[in-house]
């Protein structure tokens, strides 16, 4: 019998082996999302400021981060999309009674509960496609390693994720990001052109460079 989700286009992406182990994957996520909960708490005065993600101000990037983090958490909790999902791009922190940090913590708890189940070995319906659960987890980790840095450097905070998390995310992106997924401004859901960094650069810098970020970026004076 055909499953209804079989009609949703499948996006093939292979995740590194660590993303087949729920406990190991949760251990990579836990400190990243704990730090992200701090990074999304920015003063109102900083919200109009630019970020290394060229198409977003701090306010716009915070909305993007929170909207999609909730989407990832819900998708991994409900891989067959048995319930309706909100539009991640329509999320606005200013319309949410919760503190931004609380949104991250609630999503982190939901994501960790999902990882304790069998979701990494299943297919997950995202928005317009379905992916292996392991690939969804790898993509989400990379997303928040990079956007956590975006928000942190834009607001003058330190961002120091583990080498293990950065290396795992970069390995996944190296197999997923085709040339057609890159654009000059990195906007519209695409990655910017790769920024060369030395082979012996820190793991975070190698991840950022591959994702199209300049690790030396600083806010305009």
Tab-separated table of N, CA, C and O in Angstrom, residues 72-193:
chain	number	residue	atom	x	y	z
A	72	UNK	N	11.865	22.556	12.620
A	72	UNK	CA	12.684	21.357	12.702
A	72	UNK	C	12.234	20.469	13.863
A	72	UNK	O	12.128	19.245	13.718
A	73	UNK	N	11.985	21.090	15.015
A	73	UNK	CA	11.592	20.313	16.186
A	73	UNK	C	10.263	19.607	15.962
A	73	UNK	O	10.092	18.430	16.320
A	74	UNK	N	9.308	20.308	15.359
A	74	UNK	CA	8.002	19.704	15.079
A	74	UNK	C	8.143	18.602	14.029
A	74	UNK	O	7.551	17.523	14.156
A	75	UNK	N	8.916	18.856	12.980
A	75	UNK	CA	9.078	17.860	11.915
A	75	UNK	C	9.704	16.579	12.446
A	75	UNK	O	9.266	15.472	12.095
A	76	UNK	N	10.712	16.697	13.283
A	76	UNK	CA	11.356	15.509	13.827
A	76	UNK	C	10.457	14.797	14.833
A	76	UNK	O	10.580	13.582	15.029
A	77	UNK	N	9.541	15.541	15.458
A	77	UNK	CA	8.595	14.939	16.397
A	77	UNK	C	7.417	14.291	15.683
A	77	UNK	O	6.780	13.379	16.226
A	78	UNK	N	7.109	14.768	14.488
A	78	UNK	CA	5.964	14.286	13.715
A	78	UNK	C	6.424	14.068	12.273
A	78	UNK	O	6.046	14.810	11.371
A	79	UNK	N	7.272	13.054	12.055
A	79	UNK	CA	7.908	12.909	10.736
A	79	UNK	C	6.944	12.694	9.580
A	79	UNK	O	7.262	13.050	8.444
A	80	UNK	N	5.761	12.135	9.853
A	80	UNK	CA	4.793	11.904	8.778
A	80	UNK	C	3.866	13.094	8.534
A	80	UNK	O	2.976	13.017	7.681
A	81	UNK	N	4.069	14.179	9.277
A	81	UNK	CA	3.236	15.386	9.185
A	81	UNK	C	1.754	15.016	9.343
A	81	UNK	O	0.921	15.320	8.493
A	82	UNK	N	1.459	14.392	10.462
A	82	UNK	CA	0.069	14.009	10.733
A	82	UNK	C	-0.768	15.187	11.211
A	82	UNK	O	-1.996	15.121	11.195
A	83	UNK	N	-0.106	16.265	11.639
A	83	UNK	CA	-0.814	17.473	12.084
A	83	UNK	C	-0.339	18.658	11.263
A	83	UNK	O	0.807	18.677	10.782
A	84	UNK	N	-1.192	19.676	11.090
A	84	UNK	CA	-0.790	20.866	10.334
A	84	UNK	C	0.397	21.563	11.007
A	84	UNK	O	0.562	21.503	12.231
A	85	UNK	N	1.196	22.210	10.190
A	85	UNK	CA	2.363	22.949	10.711
A	85	UNK	C	2.237	24.420	10.368
A	85	UNK	O	1.706	24.784	9.322
A	86	UNK	N	2.769	25.237	11.238
A	86	UNK	CA	2.757	26.677	10.979
A	86	UNK	C	3.827	27.019	9.948
A	86	UNK	O	4.744	26.228	9.692
A	87	UNK	N	3.708	28.188	9.361
A	87	UNK	CA	4.658	28.674	8.357
A	87	UNK	C	5.879	29.240	9.079
A	87	UNK	O	5.796	30.269	9.751
A	88	UNK	N	7.008	28.558	8.941
A	88	UNK	CA	8.221	28.986	9.645
A	88	UNK	C	8.625	30.401	9.259
A	88	UNK	O	9.115	31.176	10.095
A	89	UNK	N	8.419	30.766	8.001
A	89	UNK	CA	8.838	32.087	7.538
A	89	UNK	C	7.911	33.199	8.020
A	89	UNK	O	8.255	34.379	7.910
A	90	UNK	N	6.748	32.835	8.530
A	90	UNK	CA	5.801	33.844	9.017
A	90	UNK	C	6.013	34.157	10.492
A	90	UNK	O	5.389	35.091	11.016
A	91	UNK	N	6.902	33.431	11.145
A	91	UNK	CA	7.105	33.647	12.580
A	91	UNK	C	7.707	35.025	12.858
A	91	UNK	O	8.640	35.457	12.179
A	92	UNK	N	7.185	35.701	13.871
A	92	UNK	CA	7.727	36.982	14.328
A	92	UNK	C	7.849	36.947	15.847
A	92	UNK	O	6.858	36.741	16.555
A	93	UNK	N	9.044	37.148	16.331
A	93	UNK	CA	9.275	37.117	17.775
A	93	UNK	C	8.449	38.168	18.498
A	93	UNK	O	8.032	37.956	19.647
A	94	UNK	N	8.189	39.286	17.833
A	94	UNK	CA	7.426	40.360	18.475
A	94	UNK	C	5.967	39.978	18.694
A	94	UNK	O	5.278	40.622	19.495
A	95	UNK	N	5.484	38.944	18.012
A	95	UNK	CA	4.106	38.478	18.198
A	95	UNK	C	4.010	37.336	19.207
A	95	UNK	O	2.913	36.841	19.475
A	96	UNK	N	5.145	36.905	19.725
A	96	UNK	CA	5.201	35.750	20.623
A	96	UNK	C	5.336	36.240	22.059
A	96	UNK	O	6.247	37.018	22.365
A	97	UNK	N	4.455	35.783	22.924
A	97	UNK	CA	4.513	36.199	24.328
A	97	UNK	C	5.709	35.596	25.053
A	97	UNK	O	6.130	36.109	26.090
A	98	UNK	N	6.250	34.521	24.526
A	98	UNK	CA	7.404	33.886	25.159
A	98	UNK	C	8.687	34.677	24.885
A	98	UNK	O	8.815	35.329	23.839
A	99	UNK	N	9.616	34.572	25.794
A	99	UNK	CA	10.947	35.128	25.549
A	99	UNK	C	11.615	34.303	24.453
A	99	UNK	O	11.352	33.101	24.310
A	100	UNK	N	12.487	34.936	23.683
A	100	UNK	CA	13.166	34.234	22.593
A	100	UNK	C	13.942	33.028	23.119
A	100	UNK	O	13.935	31.962	22.494
A	101	UNK	N	14.594	33.193	24.265
A	101	UNK	CA	15.357	32.078	24.826
A	101	UNK	C	14.455	30.902	25.170
A	101	UNK	O	14.845	29.737	25.012
A	102	UNK	N	13.243	31.187	25.636
A	102	UNK	CA	12.319	30.120	25.988
A	102	UNK	C	11.868	29.357	24.745
A	102	UNK	O	11.680	28.136	24.785
A	103	UNK	N	11.698	30.061	23.629
A	103	UNK	CA	11.350	29.381	22.374
A	103	UNK	C	12.436	28.370	22.013
A	103	UNK	O	12.156	27.232	21.621
A	104	UNK	N	13.689	28.784	22.159
A	104	UNK	CA	14.798	27.872	21.853
A	104	UNK	C	14.779	26.685	22.805
A	104	UNK	O	14.912	25.526	22.383
A	105	UNK	N	14.609	26.938	24.091
A	105	UNK	CA	14.653	25.841	25.059
A	105	UNK	C	13.502	24.859	24.864
A	105	UNK	O	13.682	23.645	24.988
A	106	UNK	N	12.319	25.359	24.551
A	106	UNK	CA	11.192	24.464	24.303
A	106	UNK	C	11.443	23.617	23.060
A	106	UNK	O	11.153	22.409	23.040
A	107	UNK	N	11.976	24.234	22.020
A	107	UNK	CA	12.275	23.490	20.797
A	107	UNK	C	13.380	22.466	21.039
A	107	UNK	O	13.334	21.349	20.507
A	108	UNK	N	14.381	22.863	21.830
A	108	UNK	CA	15.480	21.940	22.141
A	108	UNK	C	14.968	20.711	22.880
A	108	UNK	O	15.390	19.575	22.601
A	109	UNK	N	14.040	20.906	23.830
A	109	UNK	CA	13.482	19.774	24.572
A	109	UNK	C	12.688	18.856	23.645
A	109	UNK	O	12.768	17.627	23.743
A	110	UNK	N	11.939	19.458	22.741
A	110	UNK	CA	11.141	18.664	21.802
A	110	UNK	C	12.044	17.894	20.848
A	110	UNK	O	11.800	16.728	20.545
A	111	UNK	N	13.095	18.550	20.392
A	111	UNK	CA	14.034	17.898	19.487
A	111	UNK	C	14.741	16.744	20.200
A	111	UNK	O	14.888	15.653	19.631
A	112	UNK	N	15.147	16.960	21.447
A	112	UNK	CA	15.846	15.898	22.174
A	112	UNK	C	14.935	14.695	22.395
A	112	UNK	O	15.371	13.551	22.291
A	113	UNK	N	13.671	14.947	22.686
A	113	UNK	CA	12.726	13.842	22.857
A	113	UNK	C	12.573	13.058	21.559
A	113	UNK	O	12.486	11.819	21.573
A	114	UNK	N	12.539	13.760	20.434
A	114	UNK	CA	12.428	13.082	19.141
A	114	UNK	C	13.661	12.223	18.866
A	114	UNK	O	13.557	11.098	18.359
A	115	UNK	N	14.835	12.743	19.204
A	115	UNK	CA	16.070	12.009	18.960
A	115	UNK	C	16.162	10.756	19.818
A	115	UNK	O	16.882	9.816	19.474
A	116	UNK	N	15.445	10.735	20.928
A	116	UNK	CA	15.450	9.554	21.788
A	116	UNK	C	14.624	8.415	21.191
A	116	UNK	O	14.712	7.277	21.653
A	117	UNK	N	13.827	8.722	20.173
A	117	UNK	CA	13.046	7.701	19.484
A	117	UNK	C	13.788	7.173	18.265
A	117	UNK	O	15.015	7.159	18.225
A	118	UNK	N	13.023	6.808	17.227
A	118	UNK	CA	13.634	6.191	16.044
A	118	UNK	C	13.662	7.111	14.840
A	118	UNK	O	13.853	6.651	13.711
A	119	UNK	N	13.498	8.427	15.062
A	119	UNK	CA	13.308	9.336	13.931
A	119	UNK	C	14.518	9.389	13.000
A	119	UNK	O	14.365	9.623	11.798
A	120	UNK	N	15.717	9.168	13.515
A	120	UNK	CA	16.897	9.255	12.656
A	120	UNK	C	16.921	8.154	11.598
A	120	UNK	O	17.588	8.305	10.571
A	121	UNK	N	16.207	7.082	11.836
A	121	UNK	CA	16.148	5.993	10.867
A	121	UNK	C	14.920	6.040	9.982
A	121	UNK	O	14.692	5.123	9.186
A	122	UNK	N	14.155	7.122	10.095
A	122	UNK	CA	12.933	7.260	9.303
A	122	UNK	C	13.087	8.402	8.305
A	122	UNK	O	14.077	9.140	8.345
A	123	UNK	N	12.098	8.542	7.431
A	123	UNK	CA	12.036	9.722	6.573
A	123	UNK	C	11.142	10.767	7.231
A	123	UNK	O	10.171	10.428	7.921
A	124	UNK	N	11.500	12.021	7.033
A	124	UNK	CA	10.819	13.136	7.686
A	124	UNK	C	10.290	14.090	6.632
A	124	UNK	O	11.038	14.520	5.738
A	125	UNK	N	9.013	14.422	6.730
A	125	UNK	CA	8.429	15.415	5.832
A	125	UNK	C	8.781	16.799	6.366
A	125	UNK	O	8.474	17.131	7.515
A	126	UNK	N	9.422	17.595	5.544
A	126	UNK	CA	9.772	18.954	5.941
A	126	UNK	C	8.672	19.911	5.457
A	126	UNK	O	7.574	19.884	5.956
A	127	UNK	N	8.949	20.744	4.469
A	127	UNK	CA	7.917	21.644	3.957
A	127	UNK	C	7.421	21.144	2.602
A	127	UNK	O	6.270	20.745	2.455
A	128	UNK	N	8.303	21.114	1.613
A	128	UNK	CA	7.891	20.655	0.280
A	128	UNK	C	8.598	19.372	-0.125
A	128	UNK	O	8.483	18.933	-1.271
A	129	UNK	N	9.346	18.777	0.790
A	129	UNK	CA	10.082	17.556	0.462
A	129	UNK	C	10.184	16.686	1.703
A	129	UNK	O	9.833	17.098	2.807
A	130	UNK	N	10.659	15.473	1.494
A	130	UNK	CA	10.945	14.590	2.621
A	130	UNK	C	12.413	14.191	2.541
A	130	UNK	O	13.000	14.076	1.458
A	131	UNK	N	13.016	13.993	3.709
A	131	UNK	CA	14.426	13.659	3.803
A	131	UNK	C	14.598	12.566	4.846
A	131	UNK	O	13.738	12.384	5.716
A	132	UNK	N	15.728	11.891	4.794
A	132	UNK	CA	16.059	10.969	5.867
A	132	UNK	C	16.187	11.758	7.170
A	132	UNK	O	16.733	12.873	7.180
A	133	UNK	N	15.709	11.169	8.265
A	133	UNK	CA	15.775	11.858	9.544
A	133	UNK	C	17.192	12.238	9.934
A	133	UNK	O	17.429	13.303	10.509
A	134	UNK	N	18.150	11.384	9.605
A	134	UNK	CA	19.538	11.694	9.929
A	134	UNK	C	20.009	12.940	9.189
A	134	UNK	O	20.756	13.768	9.737
A	135	UNK	N	19.555	13.116	7.944
A	135	UNK	CA	19.933	14.292	7.159
A	135	UNK	C	19.251	15.551	7.692
A	135	UNK	O	19.846	16.633	7.712
A	136	UNK	N	18.000	15.424	8.131
A	136	UNK	CA	17.303	16.575	8.719
A	136	UNK	C	18.040	17.040	9.969
A	136	UNK	O	18.259	18.241	10.181
A	137	UNK	N	18.457	16.096	10.803
A	137	UNK	CA	19.183	16.459	12.019
A	137	UNK	C	20.517	17.124	11.683
A	137	UNK	O	20.893	18.133	12.294
A	138	UNK	N	21.227	16.576	10.704
A	138	UNK	CA	22.511	17.162	10.307
A	138	UNK	C	22.331	18.566	9.761
A	138	UNK	O	23.110	19.485	10.070
A	139	UNK	N	21.300	18.757	8.951
A	139	UNK	CA	21.026	20.077	8.388
A	139	UNK	C	20.685	21.080	9.489
A	139	UNK	O	21.161	22.213	9.480
A	140	UNK	N	19.867	20.648	10.454
A	140	UNK	CA	19.487	21.541	11.547
A	140	UNK	C	20.700	21.920	12.386
A	140	UNK	O	20.859	23.087	12.773
A	141	UNK	N	21.565	20.970	12.665
A	141	UNK	CA	22.759	21.296	13.458
A	141	UNK	C	23.604	22.333	12.735
A	141	UNK	O	24.037	23.325	13.334
A	142	UNK	N	23.845	22.127	11.447
A	142	UNK	CA	24.626	23.090	10.684
A	142	UNK	C	23.982	24.459	10.647
A	142	UNK	O	24.647	25.486	10.768
A	143	UNK	N	22.663	24.466	10.481
A	143	UNK	CA	21.911	25.728	10.439
A	143	UNK	C	22.152	26.561	11.691
A	143	UNK	O	22.382	27.766	11.628
A	144	UNK	N	22.122	25.906	12.852
A	144	UNK	CA	22.204	26.672	14.094
A	144	UNK	C	23.627	26.911	14.561
A	144	UNK	O	23.881	27.862	15.304
A	145	UNK	N	24.563	26.112	14.096
A	145	UNK	CA	25.965	26.469	14.300
A	145	UNK	C	26.290	27.762	13.552
A	145	UNK	O	26.941	28.662	14.089
A	146	UNK	N	25.830	27.856	12.307
A	146	UNK	CA	26.144	29.021	11.481
A	146	UNK	C	25.340	30.243	11.907
A	146	UNK	O	25.892	31.325	12.117
A	147	UNK	N	24.039	30.074	12.073
A	147	UNK	CA	23.222	31.230	12.459
A	147	UNK	C	23.480	31.660	13.896
A	147	UNK	O	23.304	32.841	14.231
A	148	UNK	N	23.890	30.739	14.745
A	148	UNK	CA	24.293	31.140	16.094
A	148	UNK	C	25.497	32.065	16.041
A	148	UNK	O	25.578	33.057	16.776
A	149	UNK	N	26.434	31.733	15.140
A	149	UNK	CA	27.588	32.613	14.955
A	149	UNK	C	27.152	33.946	14.361
A	149	UNK	O	27.612	35.009	14.798
A	150	UNK	N	26.265	33.909	13.368
A	150	UNK	CA	25.770	35.148	12.754
A	150	UNK	C	25.238	36.108	13.817
A	150	UNK	O	25.592	37.297	13.841
A	151	UNK	N	24.350	35.606	14.660
A	151	UNK	CA	23.745	36.457	15.687
A	151	UNK	C	24.774	36.902	16.712
A	151	UNK	O	24.749	38.054	17.167
A	152	UNK	N	25.657	36.004	17.084
A	152	UNK	CA	26.634	36.322	18.121
A	152	UNK	C	27.611	37.401	17.669
A	152	UNK	O	27.847	38.379	18.377
A	153	UNK	N	28.167	37.232	16.475
A	153	UNK	CA	29.157	38.207	16.016
A	153	UNK	C	28.494	39.550	15.718
A	153	UNK	O	29.100	40.614	15.907
A	154	UNK	N	27.226	39.515	15.297
A	154	UNK	CA	26.523	40.769	15.004
A	154	UNK	C	26.213	41.551	16.264
A	154	UNK	O	26.089	42.783	16.216
A	155	UNK	N	26.086	40.851	17.389
A	155	UNK	CA	25.739	41.528	18.638
A	155	UNK	C	26.874	41.536	19.649
A	155	UNK	O	26.666	41.844	20.821
A	156	UNK	N	28.075	41.177	19.195
A	156	UNK	CA	29.247	41.286	20.045
A	156	UNK	C	29.417	40.171	21.055
A	156	UNK	O	30.108	40.345	22.060
A	157	UNK	N	28.800	39.020	20.803
A	157	UNK	CA	28.935	37.887	21.709
A	157	UNK	C	29.974	36.893	21.182
A	157	UNK	O	30.282	36.866	20.003
A	158	UNK	N	30.456	36.064	22.105
A	158	UNK	CA	31.400	34.999	21.747
A	158	UNK	C	30.604	33.769	21.325
A	158	UNK	O	29.546	33.490	21.893
A	159	UNK	N	31.085	33.031	20.334
A	159	UNK	CA	30.423	31.812	19.871
A	159	UNK	C	31.501	30.769	19.676
A	159	UNK	O	32.363	30.914	18.823
A	160	UNK	N	31.480	29.721	20.494
A	160	UNK	CA	32.568	28.736	20.467
A	160	UNK	C	32.032	27.319	20.562
A	160	UNK	O	32.182	26.636	21.579
A	161	UNK	N	31.384	26.828	19.498
A	161	UNK	CA	30.887	25.450	19.503
A	161	UNK	C	32.028	24.450	19.421
A	161	UNK	O	33.172	24.804	19.113
A	162	UNK	N	31.727	23.192	19.675
A	162	UNK	CA	32.759	22.156	19.663
A	162	UNK	C	33.249	21.865	18.250
A	162	UNK	O	32.509	22.019	17.262
A	163	UNK	N	34.493	21.436	18.165
A	163	UNK	CA	35.039	21.021	16.873
A	163	UNK	C	34.242	19.845	16.310
A	163	UNK	O	34.026	19.755	15.097
A	164	UNK	N	33.811	18.937	17.193
A	164	UNK	CA	33.077	17.755	16.731
A	164	UNK	C	31.789	18.148	16.028
A	164	UNK	O	31.451	17.602	14.972
A	165	UNK	N	31.056	19.103	16.590
A	165	UNK	CA	29.810	19.552	15.964
A	165	UNK	C	30.090	20.231	14.632
A	165	UNK	O	29.406	19.975	13.633
A	166	UNK	N	31.097	21.101	14.610
A	166	UNK	CA	31.424	21.825	13.376
A	166	UNK	C	31.890	20.880	12.277
A	166	UNK	O	31.502	21.023	11.108
A	167	UNK	N	32.716	19.907	12.620
A	167	UNK	CA	33.219	18.968	11.617
A	167	UNK	C	32.095	18.097	11.066
A	167	UNK	O	32.044	17.821	9.859
A	168	UNK	N	31.187	17.657	11.939
A	168	UNK	CA	30.075	16.817	11.480
A	168	UNK	C	29.162	17.593	10.537
A	168	UNK	O	28.722	17.074	9.504
A	169	UNK	N	28.873	18.843	10.891
A	169	UNK	CA	28.010	19.671	10.041
A	169	UNK	C	28.679	19.974	8.709
A	169	UNK	O	28.038	19.925	7.649
A	170	UNK	N	29.972	20.273	8.733
A	170	UNK	CA	30.677	20.584	7.482
A	170	UNK	C	30.725	19.361	6.572
A	170	UNK	O	30.539	19.470	5.347
A	171	UNK	N	30.954	18.184	7.148
A	171	UNK	CA	30.975	16.963	6.335
A	171	UNK	C	29.629	16.759	5.642
A	171	UNK	O	29.571	16.397	4.465
A	172	UNK	N	28.542	17.031	6.364
A	172	UNK	CA	27.222	16.894	5.753
A	172	UNK	C	27.033	17.905	4.637
A	172	UNK	O	26.613	17.560	3.528
A	173	UNK	N	27.357	19.172	4.909
A	173	UNK	CA	27.155	20.207	3.898
A	173	UNK	C	28.017	19.971	2.661
A	173	UNK	O	27.600	20.274	1.547
A	174	UNK	N	29.203	19.436	2.855
A	174	UNK	CA	30.068	19.180	1.699
A	174	UNK	C	29.438	18.187	0.733
A	174	UNK	O	29.676	18.247	-0.474
A	175	UNK	N	28.621	17.281	1.256
A	175	UNK	CA	27.946	16.332	0.393
A	175	UNK	C	26.604	16.813	-0.122
A	175	UNK	O	26.048	16.226	-1.055
A	176	UNK	N	26.070	17.889	0.480
A	176	UNK	CA	24.727	18.341	0.131
A	176	UNK	C	24.706	19.581	-0.742
A	176	UNK	O	23.871	19.721	-1.633
A	177	UNK	N	25.621	20.519	-0.497
A	177	UNK	CA	25.538	21.820	-1.155
A	177	UNK	C	26.112	21.750	-2.571
A	177	UNK	O	27.329	21.736	-2.764
A	178	UNK	N	25.230	21.693	-3.530
A	178	UNK	CA	25.633	21.701	-4.938
A	178	UNK	C	25.838	23.148	-5.393
A	178	UNK	O	25.327	24.083	-4.762
A	179	UNK	N	26.578	23.367	-6.480
A	179	UNK	CA	26.828	24.739	-6.944
A	179	UNK	C	25.563	25.549	-7.157
A	179	UNK	O	25.540	26.759	-6.893
A	180	UNK	N	24.477	24.893	-7.599
A	180	UNK	CA	23.248	25.641	-7.863
A	180	UNK	C	22.555	26.112	-6.588
A	180	UNK	O	21.600	26.888	-6.646
A	181	UNK	N	23.012	25.657	-5.422
A	181	UNK	CA	22.429	26.118	-4.169
A	181	UNK	C	23.113	27.369	-3.637
A	181	UNK	O	22.766	27.863	-2.563
A	182	UNK	N	24.078	27.877	-4.388
A	182	UNK	CA	24.803	29.068	-3.947
A	182	UNK	C	24.375	30.276	-4.778
A	182	UNK	O	24.097	30.157	-5.969
A	183	UNK	N	24.333	31.442	-4.121
A	183	UNK	CA	24.052	32.688	-4.825
A	183	UNK	C	24.958	33.758	-4.245
A	183	UNK	O	25.466	33.624	-3.130
A	184	UNK	N	25.141	34.823	-4.987
A	184	UNK	CA	26.116	35.839	-4.587
A	184	UNK	C	25.804	36.478	-3.236
A	184	UNK	O	26.688	36.789	-2.464
A	185	UNK	N	24.499	36.684	-2.947
A	185	UNK	CA	24.172	37.344	-1.682
A	185	UNK	C	23.792	36.360	-0.581
A	185	UNK	O	23.536	36.751	0.546
A	186	UNK	N	23.766	35.061	-0.899
A	186	UNK	CA	23.434	34.078	0.109
A	186	UNK	C	21.996	34.162	0.573
A	186	UNK	O	21.621	33.564	1.572
A	187	UNK	N	21.148	34.879	-0.126
A	187	UNK	CA	19.772	35.055	0.300
A	187	UNK	C	18.853	34.025	-0.331
A	187	UNK	O	19.272	33.132	-1.057
A	188	UNK	N	17.566	34.157	-0.041
A	188	UNK	CA	16.580	33.290	-0.657
A	188	UNK	C	16.738	31.823	-0.316
A	188	UNK	O	16.324	30.953	-1.071
A	189	UNK	N	17.327	31.525	0.856
A	189	UNK	CA	17.497	30.139	1.248
A	189	UNK	C	18.736	29.499	0.654
A	189	UNK	O	18.970	28.308	0.847
A	190	UNK	N	19.580	30.256	-0.073
A	190	UNK	CA	20.784	29.715	-0.683
A	190	UNK	C	22.010	30.064	0.159
A	190	UNK	O	21.977	30.940	1.004
A	191	UNK	N	23.084	29.355	-0.146
A	191	UNK	CA	24.372	29.653	0.467
A	191	UNK	C	25.138	30.615	-0.430
A	191	UNK	O	25.007	30.586	-1.649
A	192	UNK	N	25.940	31.460	0.167
A	192	UNK	CA	26.810	32.340	-0.591
A	192	UNK	C	27.993	31.529	-1.125
A	192	UNK	O	28.233	30.400	-0.690
A	193	UNK	N	28.749	32.075	-2.064
A	193	UNK	CA	29.933	31.371	-2.554
A	193	UNK	C	30.894	31.049	-1.417
A	193	UNK	O	30.996	31.791	-0.439
